[in-house]
mmCIF file of C-alpha atoms and ligand atoms in Angstrom:
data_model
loop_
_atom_site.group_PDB
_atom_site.id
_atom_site.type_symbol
_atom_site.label_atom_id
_atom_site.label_comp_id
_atom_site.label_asym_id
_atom_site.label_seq_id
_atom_site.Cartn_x
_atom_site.Cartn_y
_atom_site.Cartn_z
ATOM 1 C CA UNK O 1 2.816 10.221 -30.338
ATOM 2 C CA UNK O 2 4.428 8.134 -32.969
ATOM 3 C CA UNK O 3 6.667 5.081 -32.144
ATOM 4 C CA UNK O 4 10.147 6.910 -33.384
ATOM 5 C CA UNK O 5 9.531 9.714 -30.686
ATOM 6 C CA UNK O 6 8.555 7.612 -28.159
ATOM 7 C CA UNK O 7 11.549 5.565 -28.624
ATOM 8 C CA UNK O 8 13.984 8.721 -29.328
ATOM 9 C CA UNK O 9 15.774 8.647 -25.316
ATOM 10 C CA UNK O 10 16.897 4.908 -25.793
ATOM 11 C CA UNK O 11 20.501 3.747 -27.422
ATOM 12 C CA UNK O 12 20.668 4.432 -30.612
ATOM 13 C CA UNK O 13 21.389 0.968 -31.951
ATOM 14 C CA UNK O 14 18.752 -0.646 -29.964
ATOM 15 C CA UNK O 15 16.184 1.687 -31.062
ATOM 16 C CA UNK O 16 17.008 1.189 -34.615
ATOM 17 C CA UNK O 17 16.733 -2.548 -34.256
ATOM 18 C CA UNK O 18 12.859 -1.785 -32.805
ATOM 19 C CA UNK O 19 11.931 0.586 -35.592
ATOM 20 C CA UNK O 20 13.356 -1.406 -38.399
ATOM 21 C CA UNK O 21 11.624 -4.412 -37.065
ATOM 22 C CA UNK O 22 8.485 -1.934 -37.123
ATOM 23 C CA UNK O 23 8.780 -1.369 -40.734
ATOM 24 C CA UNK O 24 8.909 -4.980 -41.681
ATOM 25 C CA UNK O 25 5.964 -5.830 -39.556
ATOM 26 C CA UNK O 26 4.005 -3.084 -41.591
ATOM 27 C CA UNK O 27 4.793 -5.328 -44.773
ATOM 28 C CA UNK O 28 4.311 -8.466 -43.059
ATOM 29 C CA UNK O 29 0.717 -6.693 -42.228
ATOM 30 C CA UNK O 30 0.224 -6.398 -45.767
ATOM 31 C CA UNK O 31 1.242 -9.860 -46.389
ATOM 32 C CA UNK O 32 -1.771 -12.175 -45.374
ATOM 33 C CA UNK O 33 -3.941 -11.495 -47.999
ATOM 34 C CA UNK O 34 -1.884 -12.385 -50.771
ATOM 35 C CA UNK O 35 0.433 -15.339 -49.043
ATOM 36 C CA UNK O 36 -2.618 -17.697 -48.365
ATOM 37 C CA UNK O 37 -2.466 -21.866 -47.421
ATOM 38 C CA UNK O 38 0.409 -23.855 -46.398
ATOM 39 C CA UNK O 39 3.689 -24.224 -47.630
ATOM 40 C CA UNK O 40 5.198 -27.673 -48.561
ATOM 41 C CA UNK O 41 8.268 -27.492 -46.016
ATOM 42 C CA UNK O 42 8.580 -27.959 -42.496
ATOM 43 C CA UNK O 43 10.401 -26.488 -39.773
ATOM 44 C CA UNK O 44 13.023 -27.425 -37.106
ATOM 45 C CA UNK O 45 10.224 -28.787 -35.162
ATOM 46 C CA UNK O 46 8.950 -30.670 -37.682
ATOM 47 C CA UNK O 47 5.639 -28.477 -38.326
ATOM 48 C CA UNK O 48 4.296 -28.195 -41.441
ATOM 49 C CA UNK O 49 5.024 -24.253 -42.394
ATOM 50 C CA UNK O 50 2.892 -21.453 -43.362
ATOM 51 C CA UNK O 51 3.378 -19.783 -46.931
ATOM 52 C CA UNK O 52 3.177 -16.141 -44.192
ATOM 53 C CA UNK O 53 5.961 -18.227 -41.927
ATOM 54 C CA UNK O 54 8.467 -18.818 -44.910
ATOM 55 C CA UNK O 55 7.603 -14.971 -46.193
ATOM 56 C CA UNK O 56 7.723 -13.537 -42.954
ATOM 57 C CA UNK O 57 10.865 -15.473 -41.893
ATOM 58 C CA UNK O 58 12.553 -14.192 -44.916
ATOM 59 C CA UNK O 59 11.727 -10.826 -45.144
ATOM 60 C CA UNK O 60 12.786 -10.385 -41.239
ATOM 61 C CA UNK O 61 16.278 -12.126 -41.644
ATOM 62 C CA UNK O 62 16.777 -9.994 -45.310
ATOM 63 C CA UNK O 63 15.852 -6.504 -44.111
ATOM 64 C CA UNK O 64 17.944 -6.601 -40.484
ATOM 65 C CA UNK O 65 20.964 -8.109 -42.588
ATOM 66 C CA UNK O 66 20.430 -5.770 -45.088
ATOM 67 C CA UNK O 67 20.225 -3.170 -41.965
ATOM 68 C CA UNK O 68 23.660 -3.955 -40.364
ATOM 69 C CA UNK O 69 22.308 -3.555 -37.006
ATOM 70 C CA UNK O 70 22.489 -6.868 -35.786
ATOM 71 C CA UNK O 71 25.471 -9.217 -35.328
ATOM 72 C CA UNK O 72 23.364 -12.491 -34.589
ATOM 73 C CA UNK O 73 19.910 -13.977 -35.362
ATOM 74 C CA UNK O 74 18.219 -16.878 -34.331
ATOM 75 C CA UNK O 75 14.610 -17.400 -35.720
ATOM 76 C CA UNK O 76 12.295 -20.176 -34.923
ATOM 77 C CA UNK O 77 11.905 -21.560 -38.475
ATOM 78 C CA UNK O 78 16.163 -21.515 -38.863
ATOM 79 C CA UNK O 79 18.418 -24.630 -37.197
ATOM 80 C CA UNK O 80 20.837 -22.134 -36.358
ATOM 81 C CA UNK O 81 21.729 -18.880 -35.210
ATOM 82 C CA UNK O 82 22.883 -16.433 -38.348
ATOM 83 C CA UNK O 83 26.025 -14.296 -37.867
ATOM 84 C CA UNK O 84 25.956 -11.362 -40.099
ATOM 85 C CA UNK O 85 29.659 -10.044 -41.378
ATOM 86 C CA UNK O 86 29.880 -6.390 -41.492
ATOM 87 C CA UNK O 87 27.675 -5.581 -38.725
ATOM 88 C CA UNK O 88 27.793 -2.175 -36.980
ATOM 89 C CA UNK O 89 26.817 -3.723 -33.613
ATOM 90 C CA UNK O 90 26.772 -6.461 -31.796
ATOM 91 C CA UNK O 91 22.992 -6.973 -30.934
ATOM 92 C CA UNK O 92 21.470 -10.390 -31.068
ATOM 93 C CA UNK O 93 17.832 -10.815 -31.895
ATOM 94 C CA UNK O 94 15.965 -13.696 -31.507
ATOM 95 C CA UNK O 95 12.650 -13.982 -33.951
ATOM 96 C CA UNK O 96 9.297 -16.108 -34.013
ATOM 97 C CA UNK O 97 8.430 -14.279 -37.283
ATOM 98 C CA UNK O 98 4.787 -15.303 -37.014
ATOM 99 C CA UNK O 99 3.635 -17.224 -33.760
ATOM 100 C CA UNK O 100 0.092 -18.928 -33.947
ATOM 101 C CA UNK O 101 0.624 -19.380 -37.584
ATOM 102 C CA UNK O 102 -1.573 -22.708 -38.007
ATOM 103 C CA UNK O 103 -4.495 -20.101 -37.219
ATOM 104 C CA UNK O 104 -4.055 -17.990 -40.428
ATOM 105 C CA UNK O 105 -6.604 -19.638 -42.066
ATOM 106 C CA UNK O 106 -9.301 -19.263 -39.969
ATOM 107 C CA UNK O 107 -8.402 -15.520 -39.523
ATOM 108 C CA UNK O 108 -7.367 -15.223 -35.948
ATOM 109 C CA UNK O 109 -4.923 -13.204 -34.537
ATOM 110 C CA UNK O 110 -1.014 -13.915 -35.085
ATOM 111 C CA UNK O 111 1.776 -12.401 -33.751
ATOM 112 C CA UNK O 112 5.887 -11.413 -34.213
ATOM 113 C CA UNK O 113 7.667 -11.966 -30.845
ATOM 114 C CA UNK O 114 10.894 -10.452 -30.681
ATOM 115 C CA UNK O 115 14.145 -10.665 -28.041
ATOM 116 C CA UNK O 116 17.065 -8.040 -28.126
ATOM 117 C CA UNK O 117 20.630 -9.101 -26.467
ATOM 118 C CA UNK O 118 23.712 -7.580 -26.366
ATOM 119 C CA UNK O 119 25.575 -10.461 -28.060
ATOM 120 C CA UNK O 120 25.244 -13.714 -27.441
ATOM 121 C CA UNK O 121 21.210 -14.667 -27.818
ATOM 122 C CA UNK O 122 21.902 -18.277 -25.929
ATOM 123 C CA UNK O 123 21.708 -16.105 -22.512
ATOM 124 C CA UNK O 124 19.389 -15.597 -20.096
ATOM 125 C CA UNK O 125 15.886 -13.982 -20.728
ATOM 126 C CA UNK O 126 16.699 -10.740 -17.899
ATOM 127 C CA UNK O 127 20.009 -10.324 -19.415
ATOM 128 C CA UNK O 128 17.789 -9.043 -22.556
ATOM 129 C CA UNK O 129 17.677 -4.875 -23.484
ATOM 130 C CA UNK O 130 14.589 -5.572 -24.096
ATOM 131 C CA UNK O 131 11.470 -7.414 -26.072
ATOM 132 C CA UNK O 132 8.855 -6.253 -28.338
ATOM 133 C CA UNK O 133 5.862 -7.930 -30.438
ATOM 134 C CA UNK O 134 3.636 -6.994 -32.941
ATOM 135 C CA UNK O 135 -0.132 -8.350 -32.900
ATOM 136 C CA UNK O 136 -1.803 -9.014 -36.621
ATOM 137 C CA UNK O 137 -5.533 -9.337 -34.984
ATOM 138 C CA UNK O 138 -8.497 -6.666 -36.474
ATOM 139 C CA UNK O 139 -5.586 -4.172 -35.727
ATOM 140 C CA UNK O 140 -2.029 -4.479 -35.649
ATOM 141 C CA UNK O 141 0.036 -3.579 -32.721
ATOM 142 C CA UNK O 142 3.086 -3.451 -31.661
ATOM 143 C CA UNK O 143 4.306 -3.309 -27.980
ATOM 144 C CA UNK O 144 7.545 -2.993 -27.287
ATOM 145 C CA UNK O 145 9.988 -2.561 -23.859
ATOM 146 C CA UNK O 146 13.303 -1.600 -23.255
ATOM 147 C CA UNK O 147 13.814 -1.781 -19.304
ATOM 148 C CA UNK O 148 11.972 1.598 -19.354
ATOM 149 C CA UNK O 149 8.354 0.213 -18.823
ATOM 150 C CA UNK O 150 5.658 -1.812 -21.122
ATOM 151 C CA UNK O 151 4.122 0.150 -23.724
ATOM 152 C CA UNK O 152 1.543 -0.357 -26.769
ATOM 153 C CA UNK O 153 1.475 1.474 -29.900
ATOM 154 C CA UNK O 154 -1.970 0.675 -32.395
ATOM 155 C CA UNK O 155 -1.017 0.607 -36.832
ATOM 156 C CA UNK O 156 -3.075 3.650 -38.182
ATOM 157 C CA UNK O 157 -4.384 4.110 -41.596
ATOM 158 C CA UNK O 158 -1.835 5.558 -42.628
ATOM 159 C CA UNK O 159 0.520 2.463 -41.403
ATOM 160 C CA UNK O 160 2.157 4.960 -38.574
ATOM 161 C CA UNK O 161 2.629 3.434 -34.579
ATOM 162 C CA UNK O 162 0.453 5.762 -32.585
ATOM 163 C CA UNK O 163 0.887 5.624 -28.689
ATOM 164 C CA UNK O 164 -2.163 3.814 -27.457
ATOM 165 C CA UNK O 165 -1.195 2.678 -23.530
ATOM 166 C CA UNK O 166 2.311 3.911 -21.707
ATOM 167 C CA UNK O 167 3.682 2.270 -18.920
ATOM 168 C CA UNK O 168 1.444 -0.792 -18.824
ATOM 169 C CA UNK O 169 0.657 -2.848 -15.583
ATOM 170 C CA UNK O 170 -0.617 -5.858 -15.600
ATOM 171 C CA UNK O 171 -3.899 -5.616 -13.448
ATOM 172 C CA UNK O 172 -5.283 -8.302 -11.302
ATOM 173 C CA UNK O 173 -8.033 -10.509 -13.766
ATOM 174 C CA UNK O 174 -9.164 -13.840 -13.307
ATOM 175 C CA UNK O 175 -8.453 -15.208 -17.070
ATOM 176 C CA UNK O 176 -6.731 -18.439 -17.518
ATOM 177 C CA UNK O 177 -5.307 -19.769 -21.014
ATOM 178 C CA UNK O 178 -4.256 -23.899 -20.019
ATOM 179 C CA UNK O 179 -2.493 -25.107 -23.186
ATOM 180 C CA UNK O 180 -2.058 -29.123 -23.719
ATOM 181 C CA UNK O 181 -4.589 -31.964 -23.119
ATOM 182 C CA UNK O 182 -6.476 -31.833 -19.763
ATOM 183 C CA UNK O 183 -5.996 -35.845 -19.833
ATOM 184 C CA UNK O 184 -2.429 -35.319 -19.883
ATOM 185 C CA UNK O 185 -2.206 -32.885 -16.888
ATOM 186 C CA UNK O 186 0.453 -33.498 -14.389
ATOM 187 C CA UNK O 187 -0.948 -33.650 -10.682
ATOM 188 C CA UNK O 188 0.599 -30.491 -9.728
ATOM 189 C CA UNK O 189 -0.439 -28.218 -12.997
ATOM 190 C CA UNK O 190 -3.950 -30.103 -12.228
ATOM 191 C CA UNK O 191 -4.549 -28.915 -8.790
ATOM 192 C CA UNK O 192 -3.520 -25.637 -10.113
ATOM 193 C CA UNK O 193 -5.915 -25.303 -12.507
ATOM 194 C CA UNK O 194 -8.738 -26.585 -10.076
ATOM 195 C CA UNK O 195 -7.925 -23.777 -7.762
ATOM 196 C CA UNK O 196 -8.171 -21.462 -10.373
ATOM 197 C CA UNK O 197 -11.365 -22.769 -11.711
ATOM 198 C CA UNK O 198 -12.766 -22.976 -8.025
ATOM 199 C CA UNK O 199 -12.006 -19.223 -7.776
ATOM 200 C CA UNK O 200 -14.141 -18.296 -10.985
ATOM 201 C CA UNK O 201 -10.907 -17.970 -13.640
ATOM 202 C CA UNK O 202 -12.623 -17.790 -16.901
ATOM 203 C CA UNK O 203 -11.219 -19.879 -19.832
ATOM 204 C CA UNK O 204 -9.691 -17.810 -22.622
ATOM 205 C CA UNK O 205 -7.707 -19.596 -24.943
ATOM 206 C CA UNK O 206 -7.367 -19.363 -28.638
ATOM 207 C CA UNK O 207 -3.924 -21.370 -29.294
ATOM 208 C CA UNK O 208 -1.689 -18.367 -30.531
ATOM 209 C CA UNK O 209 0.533 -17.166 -27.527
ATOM 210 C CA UNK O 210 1.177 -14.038 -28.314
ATOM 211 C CA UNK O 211 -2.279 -12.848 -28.814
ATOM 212 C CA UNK O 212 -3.430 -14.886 -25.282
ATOM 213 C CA UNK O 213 -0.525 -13.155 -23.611
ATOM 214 C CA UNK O 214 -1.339 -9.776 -24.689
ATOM 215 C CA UNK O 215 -5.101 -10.209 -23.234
ATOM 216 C CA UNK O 216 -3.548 -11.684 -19.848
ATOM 217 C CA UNK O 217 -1.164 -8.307 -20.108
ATOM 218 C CA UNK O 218 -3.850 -6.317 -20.426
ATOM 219 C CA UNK O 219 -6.867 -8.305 -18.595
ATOM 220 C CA UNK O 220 -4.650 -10.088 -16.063
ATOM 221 C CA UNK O 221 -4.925 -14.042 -15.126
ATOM 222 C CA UNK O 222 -2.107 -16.757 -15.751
ATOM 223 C CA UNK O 223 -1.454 -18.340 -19.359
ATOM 224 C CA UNK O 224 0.402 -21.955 -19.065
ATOM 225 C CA UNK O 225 1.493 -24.361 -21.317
ATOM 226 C CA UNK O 226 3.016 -26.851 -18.780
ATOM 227 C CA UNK O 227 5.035 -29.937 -18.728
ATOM 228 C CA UNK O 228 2.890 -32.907 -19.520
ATOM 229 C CA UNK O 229 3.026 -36.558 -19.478
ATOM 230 C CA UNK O 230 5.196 -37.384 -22.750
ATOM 231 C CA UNK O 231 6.960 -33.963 -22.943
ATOM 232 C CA UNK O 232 7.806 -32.794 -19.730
ATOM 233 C CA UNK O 233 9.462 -29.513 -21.296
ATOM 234 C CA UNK O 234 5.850 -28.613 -22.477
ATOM 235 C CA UNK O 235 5.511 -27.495 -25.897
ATOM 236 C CA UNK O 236 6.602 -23.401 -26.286
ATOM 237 C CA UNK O 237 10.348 -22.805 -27.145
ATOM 238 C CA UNK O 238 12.206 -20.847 -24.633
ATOM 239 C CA UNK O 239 14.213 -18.648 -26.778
ATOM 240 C CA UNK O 240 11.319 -17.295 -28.895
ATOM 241 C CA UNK O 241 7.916 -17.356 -27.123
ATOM 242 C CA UNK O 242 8.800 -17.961 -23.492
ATOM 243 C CA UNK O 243 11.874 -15.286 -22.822
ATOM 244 C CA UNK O 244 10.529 -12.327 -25.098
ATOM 245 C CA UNK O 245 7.168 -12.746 -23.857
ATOM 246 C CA UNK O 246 7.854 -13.250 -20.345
ATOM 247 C CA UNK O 247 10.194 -10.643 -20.141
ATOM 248 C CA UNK O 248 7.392 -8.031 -21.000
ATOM 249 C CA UNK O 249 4.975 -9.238 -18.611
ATOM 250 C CA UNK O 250 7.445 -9.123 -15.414
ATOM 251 C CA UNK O 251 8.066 -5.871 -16.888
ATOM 252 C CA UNK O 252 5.070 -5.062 -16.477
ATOM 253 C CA UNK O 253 4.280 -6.352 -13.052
ATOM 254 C CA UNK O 254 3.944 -9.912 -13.401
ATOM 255 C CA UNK O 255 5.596 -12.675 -13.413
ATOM 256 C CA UNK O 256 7.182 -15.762 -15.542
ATOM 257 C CA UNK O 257 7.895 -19.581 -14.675
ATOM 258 C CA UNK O 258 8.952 -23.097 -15.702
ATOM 259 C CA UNK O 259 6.435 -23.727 -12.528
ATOM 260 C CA UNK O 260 9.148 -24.181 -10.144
ATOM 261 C CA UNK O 261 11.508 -20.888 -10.565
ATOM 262 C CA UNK O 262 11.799 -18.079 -12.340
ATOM 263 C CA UNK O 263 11.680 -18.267 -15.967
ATOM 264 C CA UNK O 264 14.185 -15.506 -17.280
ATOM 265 C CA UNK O 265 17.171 -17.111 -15.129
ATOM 266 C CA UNK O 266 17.495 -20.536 -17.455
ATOM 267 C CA UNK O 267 20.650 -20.330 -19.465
ATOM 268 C CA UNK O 268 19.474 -21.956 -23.199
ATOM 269 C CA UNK O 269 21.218 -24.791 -23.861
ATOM 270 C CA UNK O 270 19.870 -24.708 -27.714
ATOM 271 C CA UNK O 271 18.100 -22.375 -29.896
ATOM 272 C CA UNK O 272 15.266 -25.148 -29.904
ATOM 273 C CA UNK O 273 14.832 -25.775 -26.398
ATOM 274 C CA UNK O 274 11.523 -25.921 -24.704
ATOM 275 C CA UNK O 275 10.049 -24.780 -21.884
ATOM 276 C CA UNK O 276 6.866 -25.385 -19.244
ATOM 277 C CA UNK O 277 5.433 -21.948 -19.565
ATOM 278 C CA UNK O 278 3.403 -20.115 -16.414
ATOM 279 C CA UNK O 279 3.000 -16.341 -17.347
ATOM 280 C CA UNK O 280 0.462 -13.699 -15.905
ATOM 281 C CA UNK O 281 0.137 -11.852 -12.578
ATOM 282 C CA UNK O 282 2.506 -12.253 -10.078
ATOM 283 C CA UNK O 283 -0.271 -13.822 -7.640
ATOM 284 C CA UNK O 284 -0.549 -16.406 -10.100
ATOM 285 C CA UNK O 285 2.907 -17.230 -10.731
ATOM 286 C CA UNK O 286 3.568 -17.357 -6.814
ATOM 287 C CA UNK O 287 0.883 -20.081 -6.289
ATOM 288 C CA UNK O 288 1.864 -22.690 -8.690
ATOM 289 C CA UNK O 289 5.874 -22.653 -7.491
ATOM 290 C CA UNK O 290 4.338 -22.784 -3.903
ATOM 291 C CA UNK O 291 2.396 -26.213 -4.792
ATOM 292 C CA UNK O 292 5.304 -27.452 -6.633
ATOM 293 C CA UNK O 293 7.709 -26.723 -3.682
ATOM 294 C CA UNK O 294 5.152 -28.309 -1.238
ATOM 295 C CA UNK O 295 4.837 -31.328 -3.425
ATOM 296 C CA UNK O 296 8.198 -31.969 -3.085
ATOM 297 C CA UNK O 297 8.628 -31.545 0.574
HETATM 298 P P1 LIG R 1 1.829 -22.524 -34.281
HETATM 299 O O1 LIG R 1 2.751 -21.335 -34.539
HETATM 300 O O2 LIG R 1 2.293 -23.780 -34.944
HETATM 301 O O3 LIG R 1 0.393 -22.202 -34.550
HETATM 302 O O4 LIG R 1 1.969 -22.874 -32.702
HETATM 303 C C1 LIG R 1 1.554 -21.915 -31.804
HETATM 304 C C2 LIG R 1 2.097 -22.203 -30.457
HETATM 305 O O5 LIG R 1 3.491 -22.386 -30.480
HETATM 306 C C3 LIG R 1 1.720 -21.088 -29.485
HETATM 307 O O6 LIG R 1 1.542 -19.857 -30.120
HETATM 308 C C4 LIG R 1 0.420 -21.583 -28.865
HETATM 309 O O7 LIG R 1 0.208 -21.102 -27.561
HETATM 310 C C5 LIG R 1 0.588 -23.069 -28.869
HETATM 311 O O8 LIG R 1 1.504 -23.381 -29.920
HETATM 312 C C6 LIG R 1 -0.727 -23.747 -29.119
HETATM 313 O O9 LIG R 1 -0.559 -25.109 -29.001
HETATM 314 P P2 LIG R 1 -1.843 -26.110 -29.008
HETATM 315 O O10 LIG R 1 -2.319 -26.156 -30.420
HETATM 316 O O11 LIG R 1 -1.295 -27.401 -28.514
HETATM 317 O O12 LIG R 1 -2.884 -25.516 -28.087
#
């Protein structure tokens, strides 16, 4: 089954946004072989960008103005959230147009991470429709969910979504994907970690989220990228990795956290905020708030 008839019972201005985001992501496919190296500006973070970020970025915020169907857009490489005039609805969408991008050159999987509001898009991750991304690995996919289950769709040669998994659940796994420095560890996270290591978790972890998230998804385990000493809101931006993400995978059965409480409740403050990051079965997820709540008894 093709992506626009598995999508057909959901509102129609929601399911537009998903399938015109599925179009660009076929020509953002297409785009890595021709949009090589870096590019010589950075972002709001201060990272050097990719030419595919600035192309990808682009092409994203000029097709879904160009659309109408969304009112507001905040991307990851923009300061600040776009209002489009003229707009038929009042959807926000939030964007990382190509997550993992600083592995482009060494040909690894990359991502699109997507988050659909109604409205405002500084609100919290479960008041979202839904969430989708789109995987550039040795084949893109695209998984997307609106409140009616987790499912994954694979490109085919002739660029069409085909149905691939419906109604994904997270199984139980024993993966683990610890982002930051080991050496900069806070007790807690490192305790954590132990236990999972003294329970045979094998270490998967290849520094884009959104292709380590999909294998947790699918394999189950717990990816992190926690607070740690010098940035104790970790590294991974709420509003575009965390939120989207996380909103698939409890979705899907499992679970998302700052470590201490659920993930999806924190109202942003800014488009650029940061978060600690737990994500993965809810077994997992349940553990690490339990040691942080007993470390602070
Ligand atoms: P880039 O988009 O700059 O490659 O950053 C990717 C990312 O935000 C996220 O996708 C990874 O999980 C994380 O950073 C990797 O960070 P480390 O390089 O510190 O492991």
């Amino acid at each position: 089954m093709k992506l626009d008839a598995h999508i057909a019972s959901h509102n129609e201005d929601v399911k537009q946004v998903v399938l015109c985001i599925s179009e660009v992501a076929k020509k953002i496919s297409k785009g890595f072989a021709t949009r090589r190296g870096t590019s010589d500006t950075s972002n709001v973070y201060g990272e050097q960008q990719q030419a595919m970020d600035v192309w990808a970025d682009e092409l994203l915020i000029s097709e879904l103005r160009d659309s109408k169907l969304v009112q507001y857009l905040a991307s990851e490489e923009q300061p600040d959230v776009l209002t489009f005039e003229g707009s038929a609805s009042n959807i926000g969408v939030t964007i990382d147009p190509l997550d993992g991008s600083s592995l482009i050159d060494v040909n690894l999987a990359v991502g699109t991470i997507v988050g659909i509001y109604r409205g405002d898009v500084l609100s919290p991750g479960n008041e979202m429709l839904g969430a989708m991304y789109v995987l550039y690995g040795p084949l893109t996919t695209l998984t997307y969910c609106l409140r009616k289950g987790v499912h994954d769709f694979t490109m085919d040669d002739r660029g069409n979504f085909v149905l691939q998994e419906e109604n994904i659940l997270i199984p139980e796994g024993k993966i683990y994907a610890p982002g930051a420095l080991r050496r900069d560890w806070l007790p807690v996270h490192r305790r954590f970690i132990g236990k999972l290591e003294a329970e045979g978790y094998k270490l998967r972890y290849s520094g884009s989220f959104v292709a380590d998230v999909h294998q947790i998804l699918h394999k189950g385990g717990v990816f992190t990228y926690p607070a740690y000493a010098g940035r104790e809101q970790g590294k991974l931006r709420l509003l575009f990795e965390a939120a989207p993400m996380g909103f698939i995978v409890s979705q899907a059965g499992g679970a998302v956290s700052d470590g201490r409480s659920e993930l999806l409740t924190i109202k942003p403050e800014a488009v650029s905020q940061r978060v600690p990051v737990y994500i993965g079965g809810k077994k997992e997820i349940t553990l690490i708030e339990r040691m942080h709540k007993e470390n602070s008894e």
